[in-house]
PDB file of C-alpha atoms in Angstrom:
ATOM      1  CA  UNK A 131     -24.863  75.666 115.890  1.00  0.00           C
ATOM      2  CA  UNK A 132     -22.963  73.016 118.163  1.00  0.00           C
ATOM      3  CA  UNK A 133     -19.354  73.986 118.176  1.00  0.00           C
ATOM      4  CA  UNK A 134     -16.379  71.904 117.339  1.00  0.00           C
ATOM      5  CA  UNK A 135     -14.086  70.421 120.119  1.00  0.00           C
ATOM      6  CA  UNK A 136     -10.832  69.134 120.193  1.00  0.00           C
ATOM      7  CA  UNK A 137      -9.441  65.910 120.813  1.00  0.00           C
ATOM      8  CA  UNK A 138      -5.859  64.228 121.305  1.00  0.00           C
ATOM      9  CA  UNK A 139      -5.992  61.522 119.124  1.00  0.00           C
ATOM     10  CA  UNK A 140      -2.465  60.099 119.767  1.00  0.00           C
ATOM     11  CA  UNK A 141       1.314  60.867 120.329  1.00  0.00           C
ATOM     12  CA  UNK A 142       4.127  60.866 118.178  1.00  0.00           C
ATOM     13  CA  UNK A 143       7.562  61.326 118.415  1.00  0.00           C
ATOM     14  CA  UNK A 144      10.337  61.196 115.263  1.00  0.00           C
ATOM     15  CA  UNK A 145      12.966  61.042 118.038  1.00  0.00           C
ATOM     16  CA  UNK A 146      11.546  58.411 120.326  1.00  0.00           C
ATOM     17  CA  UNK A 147      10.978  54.405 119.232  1.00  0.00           C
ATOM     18  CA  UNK A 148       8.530  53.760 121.925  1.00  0.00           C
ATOM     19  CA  UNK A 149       7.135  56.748 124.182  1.00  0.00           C
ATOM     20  CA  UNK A 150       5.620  54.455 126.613  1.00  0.00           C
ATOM     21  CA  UNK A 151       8.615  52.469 127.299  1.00  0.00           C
ATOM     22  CA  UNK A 152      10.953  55.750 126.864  1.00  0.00           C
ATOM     23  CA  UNK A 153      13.572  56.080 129.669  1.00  0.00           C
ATOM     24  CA  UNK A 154      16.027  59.111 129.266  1.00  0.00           C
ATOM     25  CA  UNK A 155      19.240  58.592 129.424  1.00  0.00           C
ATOM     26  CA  UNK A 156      19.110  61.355 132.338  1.00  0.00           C
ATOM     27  CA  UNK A 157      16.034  61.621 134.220  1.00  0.00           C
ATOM     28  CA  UNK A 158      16.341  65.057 134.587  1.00  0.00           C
ATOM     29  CA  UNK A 159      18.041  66.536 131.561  1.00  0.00           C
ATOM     30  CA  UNK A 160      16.382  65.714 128.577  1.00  0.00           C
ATOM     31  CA  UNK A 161      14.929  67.623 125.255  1.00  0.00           C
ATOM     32  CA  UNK A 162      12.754  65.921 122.460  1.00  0.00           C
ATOM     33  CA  UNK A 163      10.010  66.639 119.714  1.00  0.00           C
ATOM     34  CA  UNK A 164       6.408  65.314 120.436  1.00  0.00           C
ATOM     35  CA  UNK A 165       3.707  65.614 117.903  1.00  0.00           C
ATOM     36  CA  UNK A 166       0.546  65.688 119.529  1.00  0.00           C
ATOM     37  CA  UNK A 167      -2.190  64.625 116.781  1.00  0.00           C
ATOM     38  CA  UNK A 168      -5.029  66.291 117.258  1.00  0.00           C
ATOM     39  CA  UNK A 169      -8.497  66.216 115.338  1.00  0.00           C
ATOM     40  CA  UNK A 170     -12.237  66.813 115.859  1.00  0.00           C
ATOM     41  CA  UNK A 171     -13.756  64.936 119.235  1.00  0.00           C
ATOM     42  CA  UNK A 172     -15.785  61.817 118.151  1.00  0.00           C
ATOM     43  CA  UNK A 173     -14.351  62.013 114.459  1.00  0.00           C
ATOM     44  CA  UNK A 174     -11.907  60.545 112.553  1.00  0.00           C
ATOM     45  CA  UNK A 175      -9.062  61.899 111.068  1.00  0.00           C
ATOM     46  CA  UNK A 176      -6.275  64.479 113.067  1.00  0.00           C
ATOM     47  CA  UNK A 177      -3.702  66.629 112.352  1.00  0.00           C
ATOM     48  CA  UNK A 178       0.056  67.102 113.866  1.00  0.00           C
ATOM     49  CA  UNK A 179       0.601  69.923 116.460  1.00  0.00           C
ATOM     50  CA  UNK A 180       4.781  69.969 117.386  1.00  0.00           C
ATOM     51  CA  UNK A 181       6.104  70.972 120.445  1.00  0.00           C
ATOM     52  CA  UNK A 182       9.370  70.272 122.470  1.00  0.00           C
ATOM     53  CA  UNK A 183       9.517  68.551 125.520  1.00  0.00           C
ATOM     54  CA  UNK A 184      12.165  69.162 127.897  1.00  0.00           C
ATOM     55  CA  UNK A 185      13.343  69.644 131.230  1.00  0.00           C
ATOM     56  CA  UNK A 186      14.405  73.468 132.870  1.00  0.00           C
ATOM     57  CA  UNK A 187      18.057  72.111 132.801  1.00  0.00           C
ATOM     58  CA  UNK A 188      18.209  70.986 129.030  1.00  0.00           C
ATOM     59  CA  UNK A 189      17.256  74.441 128.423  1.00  0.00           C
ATOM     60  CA  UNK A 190      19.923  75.825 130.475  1.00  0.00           C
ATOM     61  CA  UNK A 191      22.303  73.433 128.436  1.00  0.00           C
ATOM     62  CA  UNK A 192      20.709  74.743 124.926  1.00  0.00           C
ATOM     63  CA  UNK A 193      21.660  78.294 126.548  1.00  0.00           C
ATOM     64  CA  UNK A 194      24.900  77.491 127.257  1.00  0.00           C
ATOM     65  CA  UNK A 195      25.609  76.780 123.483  1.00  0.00           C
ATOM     66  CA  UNK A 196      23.854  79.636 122.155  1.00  0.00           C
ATOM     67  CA  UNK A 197      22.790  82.904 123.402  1.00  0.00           C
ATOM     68  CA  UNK A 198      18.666  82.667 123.076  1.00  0.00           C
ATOM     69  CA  UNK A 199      16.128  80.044 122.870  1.00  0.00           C
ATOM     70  CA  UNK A 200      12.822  80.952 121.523  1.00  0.00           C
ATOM     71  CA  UNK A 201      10.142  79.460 124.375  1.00  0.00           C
ATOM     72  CA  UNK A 202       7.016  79.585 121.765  1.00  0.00           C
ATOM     73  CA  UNK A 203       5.722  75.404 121.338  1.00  0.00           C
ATOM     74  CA  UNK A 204       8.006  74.497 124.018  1.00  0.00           C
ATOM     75  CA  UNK A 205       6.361  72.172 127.100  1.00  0.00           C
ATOM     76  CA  UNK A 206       8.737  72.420 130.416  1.00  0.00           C
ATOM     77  CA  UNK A 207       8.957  69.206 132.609  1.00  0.00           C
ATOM     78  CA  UNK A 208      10.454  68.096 136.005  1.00  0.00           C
ATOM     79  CA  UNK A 209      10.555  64.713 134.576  1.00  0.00           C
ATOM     80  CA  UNK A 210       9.330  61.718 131.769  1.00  0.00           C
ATOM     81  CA  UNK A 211       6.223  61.091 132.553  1.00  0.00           C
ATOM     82  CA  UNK A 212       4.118  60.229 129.032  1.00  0.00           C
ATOM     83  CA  UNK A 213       0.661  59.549 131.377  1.00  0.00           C
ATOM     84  CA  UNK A 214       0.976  63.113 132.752  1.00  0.00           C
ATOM     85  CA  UNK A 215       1.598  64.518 129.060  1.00  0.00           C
ATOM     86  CA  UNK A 216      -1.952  62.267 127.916  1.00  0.00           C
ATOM     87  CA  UNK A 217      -3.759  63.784 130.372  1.00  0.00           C
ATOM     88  CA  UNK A 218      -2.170  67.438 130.088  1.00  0.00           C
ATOM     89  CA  UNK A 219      -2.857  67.491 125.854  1.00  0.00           C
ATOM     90  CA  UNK A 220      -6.024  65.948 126.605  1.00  0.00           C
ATOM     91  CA  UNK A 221      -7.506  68.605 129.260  1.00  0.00           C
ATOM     92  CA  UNK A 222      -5.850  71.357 126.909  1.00  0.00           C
ATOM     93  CA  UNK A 223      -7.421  69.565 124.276  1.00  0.00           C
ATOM     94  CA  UNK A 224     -10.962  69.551 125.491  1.00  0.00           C
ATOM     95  CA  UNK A 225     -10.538  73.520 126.046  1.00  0.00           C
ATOM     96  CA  UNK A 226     -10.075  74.116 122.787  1.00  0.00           C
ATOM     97  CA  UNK A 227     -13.462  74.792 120.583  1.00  0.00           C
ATOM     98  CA  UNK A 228     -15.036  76.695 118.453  1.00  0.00           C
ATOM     99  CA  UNK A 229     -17.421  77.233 115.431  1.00  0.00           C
ATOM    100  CA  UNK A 230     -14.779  75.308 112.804  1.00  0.00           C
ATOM    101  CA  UNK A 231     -11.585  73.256 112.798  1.00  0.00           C
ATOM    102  CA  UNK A 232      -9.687  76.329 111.816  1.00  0.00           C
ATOM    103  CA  UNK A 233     -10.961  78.029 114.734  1.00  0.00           C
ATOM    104  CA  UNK A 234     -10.355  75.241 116.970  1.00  0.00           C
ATOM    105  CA  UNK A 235      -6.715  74.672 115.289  1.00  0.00           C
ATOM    106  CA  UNK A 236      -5.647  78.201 116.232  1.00  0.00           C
ATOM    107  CA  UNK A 237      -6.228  77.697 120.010  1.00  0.00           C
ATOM    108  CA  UNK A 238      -4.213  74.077 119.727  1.00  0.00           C
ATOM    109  CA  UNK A 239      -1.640  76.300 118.062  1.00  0.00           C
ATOM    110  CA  UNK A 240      -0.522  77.989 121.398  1.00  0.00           C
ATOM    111  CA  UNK A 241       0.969  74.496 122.978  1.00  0.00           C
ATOM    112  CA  UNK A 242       2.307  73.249 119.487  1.00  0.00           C
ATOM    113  CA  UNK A 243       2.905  74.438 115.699  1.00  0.00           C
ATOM    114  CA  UNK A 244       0.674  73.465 113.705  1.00  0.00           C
ATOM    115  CA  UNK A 245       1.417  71.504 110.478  1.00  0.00           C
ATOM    116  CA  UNK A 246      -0.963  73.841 108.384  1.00  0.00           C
ATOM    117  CA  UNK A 247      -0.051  77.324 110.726  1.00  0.00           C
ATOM    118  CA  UNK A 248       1.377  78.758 107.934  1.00  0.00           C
ATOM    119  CA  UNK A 249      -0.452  77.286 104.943  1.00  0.00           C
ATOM    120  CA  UNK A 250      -1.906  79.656 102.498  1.00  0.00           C
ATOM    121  CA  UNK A 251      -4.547  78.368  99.760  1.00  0.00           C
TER     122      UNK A 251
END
């Protein structure tokens, strides 16, 4: 049986117009929430994965106004760079197989939650 294989079908961000033209207010201190769609290589359809994106210092601000910060789904950057995040969800993306979509959801689950993670049928 040929296994399944991940692909990154697209970004998405409720927080952000226009990630390719994004410019953060400061280049070094910033927090947001990227979807990374995800779906089957060579297929249509693809389902959300959500992560935050942020630098080390937003999270020492978050810190600063609260006394912990969960670090599951969260992706640490120097800087904006939305070419570098392509390439990074797509590699990840290409790592992640298996013998079903479930299967292959599960492993995209460690860089972002899943929009069915917790469904139950």
């Amino acid at each position: 049986m040929k296994k399944i294989r991940a692909s990154l079908k697209r970004l998405h961000s409720p927080d952000i117009y226009n990630l390719d033209s994004f410019i953060p207010e400061s280049t070094n201190c910033f927090g947001f929430l990227l979807q990374a769609m995800f779906g089957i290589e060579n297929s249509d359809g693809e389902e959300s994965f959500d992560m935050i994106v942020c630098t080390p210092e937003w999270l020492t601000i978050e810190l600063n106004s609260r006394p912990v910060v969960m670090g599951y789904h969260y992706i640490f950057v120097k800087s904006y760079d939305i070419e570098y995040l392509k390439i990074f969800l797509g590699d990840f993306a290409q790592r992640c197989e298996g013998d079903s979509w479930e299967e292959v959801a599960l492993k995209l689950g460690r860089i972002g939650r899943w929009e069915f993670e917790d469904y139950i049928t």
